[in-house]
Amino acid sequence: MCIRDRNIIIPVSKLLSEKRSRPYISIREKLDRIIEELRQEKRNVREVYEDVLSLLEKLVSVEEEKKMLELSDAEYSLYEQVKRRGFNEGLLGELVELLKNLRAKQIPGWYLKSPIVKEIRRELKDFLLKYHKNLKEINSLVEEYIEGRRGE
């Protein structure tokens, strides 16, 4: 990998290194694949520039939507996963409102208080079960949300 290749990859890599939630992880994984293919000389610089530009556009899109919805990284990650599963727009709007209501319950140290964590789990599960019947998948989404919020 030559110097000019690094000039386009390093800033994007630094932007993504701070992000830990799912939409950013998928973008980071794509960038890692591009870097590896570039190292193995499977791609030319033009292809790399185009792919990195595409990743930047995706990153900007994620940031703009997250800002418009006024969601944290963990909240947006849950929103994005529900959206990808094809839930209707009405549900997404309700989900955003629920997430904002749950945020109000998340006082400093909330994750150390079992009753608060249980209530948040219950509210999220109850809401998602109205629209999706796979309990294992819902539990996974809820736990990922809680872990993401703990890290914020």
PDB file of N, CA, C and O in Angstrom, residues 65-79 92-111 116-117 119-121 123-124 145-146 148-150 152:
ATOM      1  N   GLU A  65     -29.093  10.745   9.506  1.00  0.00           N
ATOM      2  CA  GLU A  65     -30.347  10.143   9.968  1.00  0.00           C
ATOM      3  C   GLU A  65     -30.378  10.074  11.495  1.00  0.00           C
ATOM      4  O   GLU A  65     -31.396  10.363  12.117  1.00  0.00           O
ATOM      5  N   LYS A  66     -29.266   9.699  12.086  1.00  0.00           N
ATOM      6  CA  LYS A  66     -29.178   9.611  13.547  1.00  0.00           C
ATOM      7  C   LYS A  66     -29.436  10.979  14.184  1.00  0.00           C
ATOM      8  O   LYS A  66     -30.179  11.094  15.159  1.00  0.00           O
ATOM      9  N   LYS A  67     -28.855  12.002  13.598  1.00  0.00           N
ATOM     10  CA  LYS A  67     -29.039  13.364  14.109  1.00  0.00           C
ATOM     11  C   LYS A  67     -30.489  13.820  13.936  1.00  0.00           C
ATOM     12  O   LYS A  67     -31.082  14.407  14.846  1.00  0.00           O
ATOM     13  N   MET A  68     -31.076  13.536  12.769  1.00  0.00           N
ATOM     14  CA  MET A  68     -32.453  13.932  12.513  1.00  0.00           C
ATOM     15  C   MET A  68     -33.411  13.265  13.510  1.00  0.00           C
ATOM     16  O   MET A  68     -34.345  13.900  14.002  1.00  0.00           O
ATOM     17  N   LEU A  69     -33.159  12.001  13.819  1.00  0.00           N
ATOM     18  CA  LEU A  69     -34.015  11.260  14.745  1.00  0.00           C
ATOM     19  C   LEU A  69     -33.690  11.546  16.210  1.00  0.00           C
ATOM     20  O   LEU A  69     -34.436  11.151  17.100  1.00  0.00           O
ATOM     21  N   GLU A  70     -32.547  12.228  16.443  1.00  0.00           N
ATOM     22  CA  GLU A  70     -32.082  12.552  17.790  1.00  0.00           C
ATOM     23  C   GLU A  70     -31.852  11.282  18.610  1.00  0.00           C
ATOM     24  O   GLU A  70     -32.309  11.155  19.745  1.00  0.00           O
ATOM     25  N   LEU A  71     -31.105  10.329  18.026  1.00  0.00           N
ATOM     26  CA  LEU A  71     -30.826   9.065  18.688  1.00  0.00           C
ATOM     27  C   LEU A  71     -29.330   8.930  18.980  1.00  0.00           C
ATOM     28  O   LEU A  71     -28.503   9.447  18.239  1.00  0.00           O
ATOM     29  N   SER A  72     -29.024   8.204  20.046  1.00  0.00           N
ATOM     30  CA  SER A  72     -27.624   7.884  20.367  1.00  0.00           C
ATOM     31  C   SER A  72     -27.170   6.765  19.432  1.00  0.00           C
ATOM     32  O   SER A  72     -27.972   6.202  18.679  1.00  0.00           O
ATOM     33  N   ASP A  73     -25.903   6.401  19.516  1.00  0.00           N
ATOM     34  CA  ASP A  73     -25.392   5.305  18.689  1.00  0.00           C
ATOM     35  C   ASP A  73     -26.136   4.001  18.958  1.00  0.00           C
ATOM     36  O   ASP A  73     -26.536   3.297  18.037  1.00  0.00           O
ATOM     37  N   ALA A  74     -26.325   3.652  20.240  1.00  0.00           N
ATOM     38  CA  ALA A  74     -27.006   2.397  20.589  1.00  0.00           C
ATOM     39  C   ALA A  74     -28.472   2.434  20.163  1.00  0.00           C
ATOM     40  O   ALA A  74     -29.007   1.436  19.661  1.00  0.00           O
ATOM     41  N   GLU A  75     -29.120   3.569  20.346  1.00  0.00           N
ATOM     42  CA  GLU A  75     -30.518   3.698  19.942  1.00  0.00           C
ATOM     43  C   GLU A  75     -30.639   3.576  18.427  1.00  0.00           C
ATOM     44  O   GLU A  75     -31.524   2.890  17.918  1.00  0.00           O
ATOM     45  N   TYR A  76     -29.744   4.232  17.718  1.00  0.00           N
ATOM     46  CA  TYR A  76     -29.790   4.164  16.257  1.00  0.00           C
ATOM     47  C   TYR A  76     -29.490   2.752  15.769  1.00  0.00           C
ATOM     48  O   TYR A  76     -30.076   2.293  14.793  1.00  0.00           O
ATOM     49  N   SER A  77     -28.605   2.056  16.438  1.00  0.00           N
ATOM     50  CA  SER A  77     -28.290   0.682  16.057  1.00  0.00           C
ATOM     51  C   SER A  77     -29.544  -0.190  16.135  1.00  0.00           C
ATOM     52  O   SER A  77     -29.832  -0.966  15.216  1.00  0.00           O
ATOM     53  N   LEU A  78     -30.293  -0.063  17.221  1.00  0.00           N
ATOM     54  CA  LEU A  78     -31.546  -0.825  17.352  1.00  0.00           C
ATOM     55  C   LEU A  78     -32.533  -0.404  16.268  1.00  0.00           C
ATOM     56  O   LEU A  78     -33.141  -1.247  15.604  1.00  0.00           O
ATOM     57  N   TYR A  79     -32.680   0.895  16.069  1.00  0.00           N
ATOM     58  CA  TYR A  79     -33.575   1.426  15.038  1.00  0.00           C
ATOM     59  C   TYR A  79     -33.220   0.853  13.662  1.00  0.00           C
ATOM     60  O   TYR A  79     -34.081   0.380  12.929  1.00  0.00           O
ATOM     61  N   LEU A  92     -41.556   2.277  13.245  1.00  0.00           N
ATOM     62  CA  LEU A  92     -40.272   2.962  13.430  1.00  0.00           C
ATOM     63  C   LEU A  92     -40.463   4.276  14.191  1.00  0.00           C
ATOM     64  O   LEU A  92     -39.671   4.612  15.060  1.00  0.00           O
ATOM     65  N   GLY A  93     -41.526   4.994  13.846  1.00  0.00           N
ATOM     66  CA  GLY A  93     -41.822   6.239  14.563  1.00  0.00           C
ATOM     67  C   GLY A  93     -42.129   5.972  16.029  1.00  0.00           C
ATOM     68  O   GLY A  93     -41.669   6.700  16.919  1.00  0.00           O
ATOM     69  N   GLU A  94     -42.910   4.921  16.289  1.00  0.00           N
ATOM     70  CA  GLU A  94     -43.219   4.546  17.670  1.00  0.00           C
ATOM     71  C   GLU A  94     -41.959   4.115  18.410  1.00  0.00           C
ATOM     72  O   GLU A  94     -41.792   4.416  19.591  1.00  0.00           O
ATOM     73  N   LEU A  95     -41.087   3.396  17.718  1.00  0.00           N
ATOM     74  CA  LEU A  95     -39.838   2.940  18.327  1.00  0.00           C
ATOM     75  C   LEU A  95     -38.973   4.125  18.741  1.00  0.00           C
ATOM     76  O   LEU A  95     -38.411   4.151  19.835  1.00  0.00           O
ATOM     77  N   VAL A  96     -38.870   5.132  17.883  1.00  0.00           N
ATOM     78  CA  VAL A  96     -38.085   6.327  18.211  1.00  0.00           C
ATOM     79  C   VAL A  96     -38.638   6.985  19.470  1.00  0.00           C
ATOM     80  O   VAL A  96     -37.890   7.360  20.380  1.00  0.00           O
ATOM     81  N   GLU A  97     -39.964   7.097  19.562  1.00  0.00           N
ATOM     82  CA  GLU A  97     -40.575   7.700  20.748  1.00  0.00           C
ATOM     83  C   GLU A  97     -40.311   6.862  21.999  1.00  0.00           C
ATOM     84  O   GLU A  97     -40.002   7.397  23.055  1.00  0.00           O
ATOM     85  N   LEU A  98     -40.417   5.537  21.863  1.00  0.00           N
ATOM     86  CA  LEU A  98     -40.133   4.653  22.995  1.00  0.00           C
ATOM     87  C   LEU A  98     -38.684   4.816  23.453  1.00  0.00           C
ATOM     88  O   LEU A  98     -38.410   4.924  24.647  1.00  0.00           O
ATOM     89  N   LEU A  99     -37.759   4.848  22.511  1.00  0.00           N
ATOM     90  CA  LEU A  99     -36.348   5.000  22.863  1.00  0.00           C
ATOM     91  C   LEU A  99     -36.090   6.318  23.592  1.00  0.00           C
ATOM     92  O   LEU A  99     -35.318   6.366  24.546  1.00  0.00           O
ATOM     93  N   LYS A 100     -36.746   7.364  23.160  1.00  0.00           N
ATOM     94  CA  LYS A 100     -36.581   8.661  23.835  1.00  0.00           C
ATOM     95  C   LYS A 100     -37.170   8.608  25.241  1.00  0.00           C
ATOM     96  O   LYS A 100     -36.603   9.170  26.183  1.00  0.00           O
ATOM     97  N   ASN A 101     -38.300   7.910  25.406  1.00  0.00           N
ATOM     98  CA  ASN A 101     -38.898   7.753  26.739  1.00  0.00           C
ATOM     99  C   ASN A 101     -37.999   6.909  27.646  1.00  0.00           C
ATOM    100  O   ASN A 101     -37.853   7.204  28.833  1.00  0.00           O
ATOM    101  N   LEU A 102     -37.412   5.866  27.093  1.00  0.00           N
ATOM    102  CA  LEU A 102     -36.514   5.020  27.879  1.00  0.00           C
ATOM    103  C   LEU A 102     -35.259   5.782  28.283  1.00  0.00           C
ATOM    104  O   LEU A 102     -34.720   5.573  29.373  1.00  0.00           O
ATOM    105  N   ARG A 103     -34.809   6.668  27.428  1.00  0.00           N
ATOM    106  CA  ARG A 103     -33.621   7.464  27.726  1.00  0.00           C
ATOM    107  C   ARG A 103     -33.820   8.282  29.005  1.00  0.00           C
ATOM    108  O   ARG A 103     -32.897   8.455  29.798  1.00  0.00           O
ATOM    109  N   ALA A 104     -35.051   8.763  29.207  1.00  0.00           N
ATOM    110  CA  ALA A 104     -35.345   9.564  30.393  1.00  0.00           C
ATOM    111  C   ALA A 104     -35.189   8.739  31.675  1.00  0.00           C
ATOM    112  O   ALA A 104     -34.899   9.285  32.740  1.00  0.00           O
ATOM    113  N   LYS A 105     -35.343   7.426  31.585  1.00  0.00           N
ATOM    114  CA  LYS A 105     -35.208   6.543  32.753  1.00  0.00           C
ATOM    115  C   LYS A 105     -33.750   6.187  33.023  1.00  0.00           C
ATOM    116  O   LYS A 105     -33.436   5.645  34.068  1.00  0.00           O
ATOM    117  N   GLN A 106     -32.892   6.485  32.087  1.00  0.00           N
ATOM    118  CA  GLN A 106     -31.498   6.059  32.186  1.00  0.00           C
ATOM    119  C   GLN A 106     -30.664   7.128  32.872  1.00  0.00           C
ATOM    120  O   GLN A 106     -29.839   7.803  32.269  1.00  0.00           O
ATOM    121  N   ILE A 107     -30.893   7.228  34.167  1.00  0.00           N
ATOM    122  CA  ILE A 107     -30.139   8.175  34.991  1.00  0.00           C
ATOM    123  C   ILE A 107     -28.706   7.657  35.156  1.00  0.00           C
ATOM    124  O   ILE A 107     -28.447   6.479  34.869  1.00  0.00           O
ATOM    125  N   PRO A 108     -27.768   8.494  35.577  1.00  0.00           N
ATOM    126  CA  PRO A 108     -26.391   7.995  35.754  1.00  0.00           C
ATOM    127  C   PRO A 108     -26.371   6.728  36.628  1.00  0.00           C
ATOM    128  O   PRO A 108     -26.994   6.675  37.680  1.00  0.00           O
ATOM    129  N   GLY A 109     -25.695   5.713  36.139  1.00  0.00           N
ATOM    130  CA  GLY A 109     -25.598   4.446  36.854  1.00  0.00           C
ATOM    131  C   GLY A 109     -26.830   3.561  36.715  1.00  0.00           C
ATOM    132  O   GLY A 109     -26.969   2.570  37.422  1.00  0.00           O
ATOM    133  N   TRP A 110     -27.719   3.885  35.783  1.00  0.00           N
ATOM    134  CA  TRP A 110     -28.971   3.127  35.617  1.00  0.00           C
ATOM    135  C   TRP A 110     -28.730   1.640  35.416  1.00  0.00           C
ATOM    136  O   TRP A 110     -29.484   0.809  35.878  1.00  0.00           O
ATOM    137  N   TYR A 111     -27.650   1.302  34.714  1.00  0.00           N
ATOM    138  CA  TYR A 111     -27.375  -0.098  34.379  1.00  0.00           C
ATOM    139  C   TYR A 111     -26.947  -0.909  35.598  1.00  0.00           C
ATOM    140  O   TYR A 111     -26.891  -2.128  35.542  1.00  0.00           O
ATOM    141  N   ILE A 116     -34.435  -0.901  37.082  1.00  0.00           N
ATOM    142  CA  ILE A 116     -34.466  -0.045  35.888  1.00  0.00           C
ATOM    143  C   ILE A 116     -34.135  -0.864  34.648  1.00  0.00           C
ATOM    144  O   ILE A 116     -34.812  -0.762  33.623  1.00  0.00           O
ATOM    145  N   VAL A 117     -33.111  -1.690  34.730  1.00  0.00           N
ATOM    146  CA  VAL A 117     -32.720  -2.535  33.594  1.00  0.00           C
ATOM    147  C   VAL A 117     -33.868  -3.474  33.223  1.00  0.00           C
ATOM    148  O   VAL A 117     -34.193  -3.639  32.044  1.00  0.00           O
ATOM    149  N   GLU A 119     -37.065  -3.058  33.761  1.00  0.00           N
ATOM    150  CA  GLU A 119     -38.164  -2.285  33.180  1.00  0.00           C
ATOM    151  C   GLU A 119     -37.866  -1.926  31.720  1.00  0.00           C
ATOM    152  O   GLU A 119     -38.738  -2.030  30.855  1.00  0.00           O
ATOM    153  N   ILE A 120     -36.645  -1.526  31.452  1.00  0.00           N
ATOM    154  CA  ILE A 120     -36.252  -1.183  30.078  1.00  0.00           C
ATOM    155  C   ILE A 120     -36.349  -2.418  29.184  1.00  0.00           C
ATOM    156  O   ILE A 120     -36.892  -2.363  28.085  1.00  0.00           O
ATOM    157  N   ARG A 121     -35.830  -3.551  29.664  1.00  0.00           N
ATOM    158  CA  ARG A 121     -35.931  -4.813  28.908  1.00  0.00           C
ATOM    159  C   ARG A 121     -37.392  -5.147  28.606  1.00  0.00           C
ATOM    160  O   ARG A 121     -37.743  -5.494  27.491  1.00  0.00           O
ATOM    161  N   GLU A 123     -40.118  -3.225  28.592  1.00  0.00           N
ATOM    162  CA  GLU A 123     -40.778  -2.293  27.678  1.00  0.00           C
ATOM    163  C   GLU A 123     -40.346  -2.524  26.229  1.00  0.00           C
ATOM    164  O   GLU A 123     -41.181  -2.514  25.322  1.00  0.00           O
ATOM    165  N   LEU A 124     -39.063  -2.718  26.026  1.00  0.00           N
ATOM    166  CA  LEU A 124     -38.574  -2.970  24.663  1.00  0.00           C
ATOM    167  C   LEU A 124     -39.111  -4.298  24.120  1.00  0.00           C
ATOM    168  O   LEU A 124     -39.572  -4.371  22.981  1.00  0.00           O
ATOM    169  N   TYR A 145     -28.843  -3.523  22.671  1.00  0.00           N
ATOM    170  CA  TYR A 145     -29.203  -2.137  22.988  1.00  0.00           C
ATOM    171  C   TYR A 145     -28.710  -1.764  24.387  1.00  0.00           C
ATOM    172  O   TYR A 145     -28.064  -0.727  24.573  1.00  0.00           O
ATOM    173  N   ILE A 146     -28.995  -2.614  25.363  1.00  0.00           N
ATOM    174  CA  ILE A 146     -28.607  -2.319  26.747  1.00  0.00           C
ATOM    175  C   ILE A 146     -27.089  -2.227  26.869  1.00  0.00           C
ATOM    176  O   ILE A 146     -26.569  -1.297  27.501  1.00  0.00           O
ATOM    177  N   GLY A 148     -24.989  -1.476  24.517  1.00  0.00           N
ATOM    178  CA  GLY A 148     -24.570  -0.266  23.813  1.00  0.00           C
ATOM    179  C   GLY A 148     -24.804   0.989  24.638  1.00  0.00           C
ATOM    180  O   GLY A 148     -23.961   1.891  24.677  1.00  0.00           O
ATOM    181  N   ARG A 149     -25.948   1.036  25.318  1.00  0.00           N
ATOM    182  CA  ARG A 149     -26.256   2.201  26.151  1.00  0.00           C
ATOM    183  C   ARG A 149     -25.326   2.279  27.360  1.00  0.00           C
ATOM    184  O   ARG A 149     -24.978   3.357  27.808  1.00  0.00           O
ATOM    185  N   ARG A 150     -24.934   1.120  27.880  1.00  0.00           N
ATOM    186  CA  ARG A 150     -23.987   1.120  29.016  1.00  0.00           C
ATOM    187  C   ARG A 150     -22.671   1.759  28.616  1.00  0.00           C
ATOM    188  O   ARG A 150     -22.034   2.430  29.406  1.00  0.00           O
ATOM    189  N   GLU A 152     -22.141   4.066  26.440  1.00  0.00           N
ATOM    190  CA  GLU A 152     -22.208   5.465  25.976  1.00  0.00           C
ATOM    191  C   GLU A 152     -21.960   6.451  27.117  1.00  0.00           C
ATOM    192  O   GLU A 152     -22.167   6.202  28.243  1.00  0.00           O
TER     193      GLU A 152
END
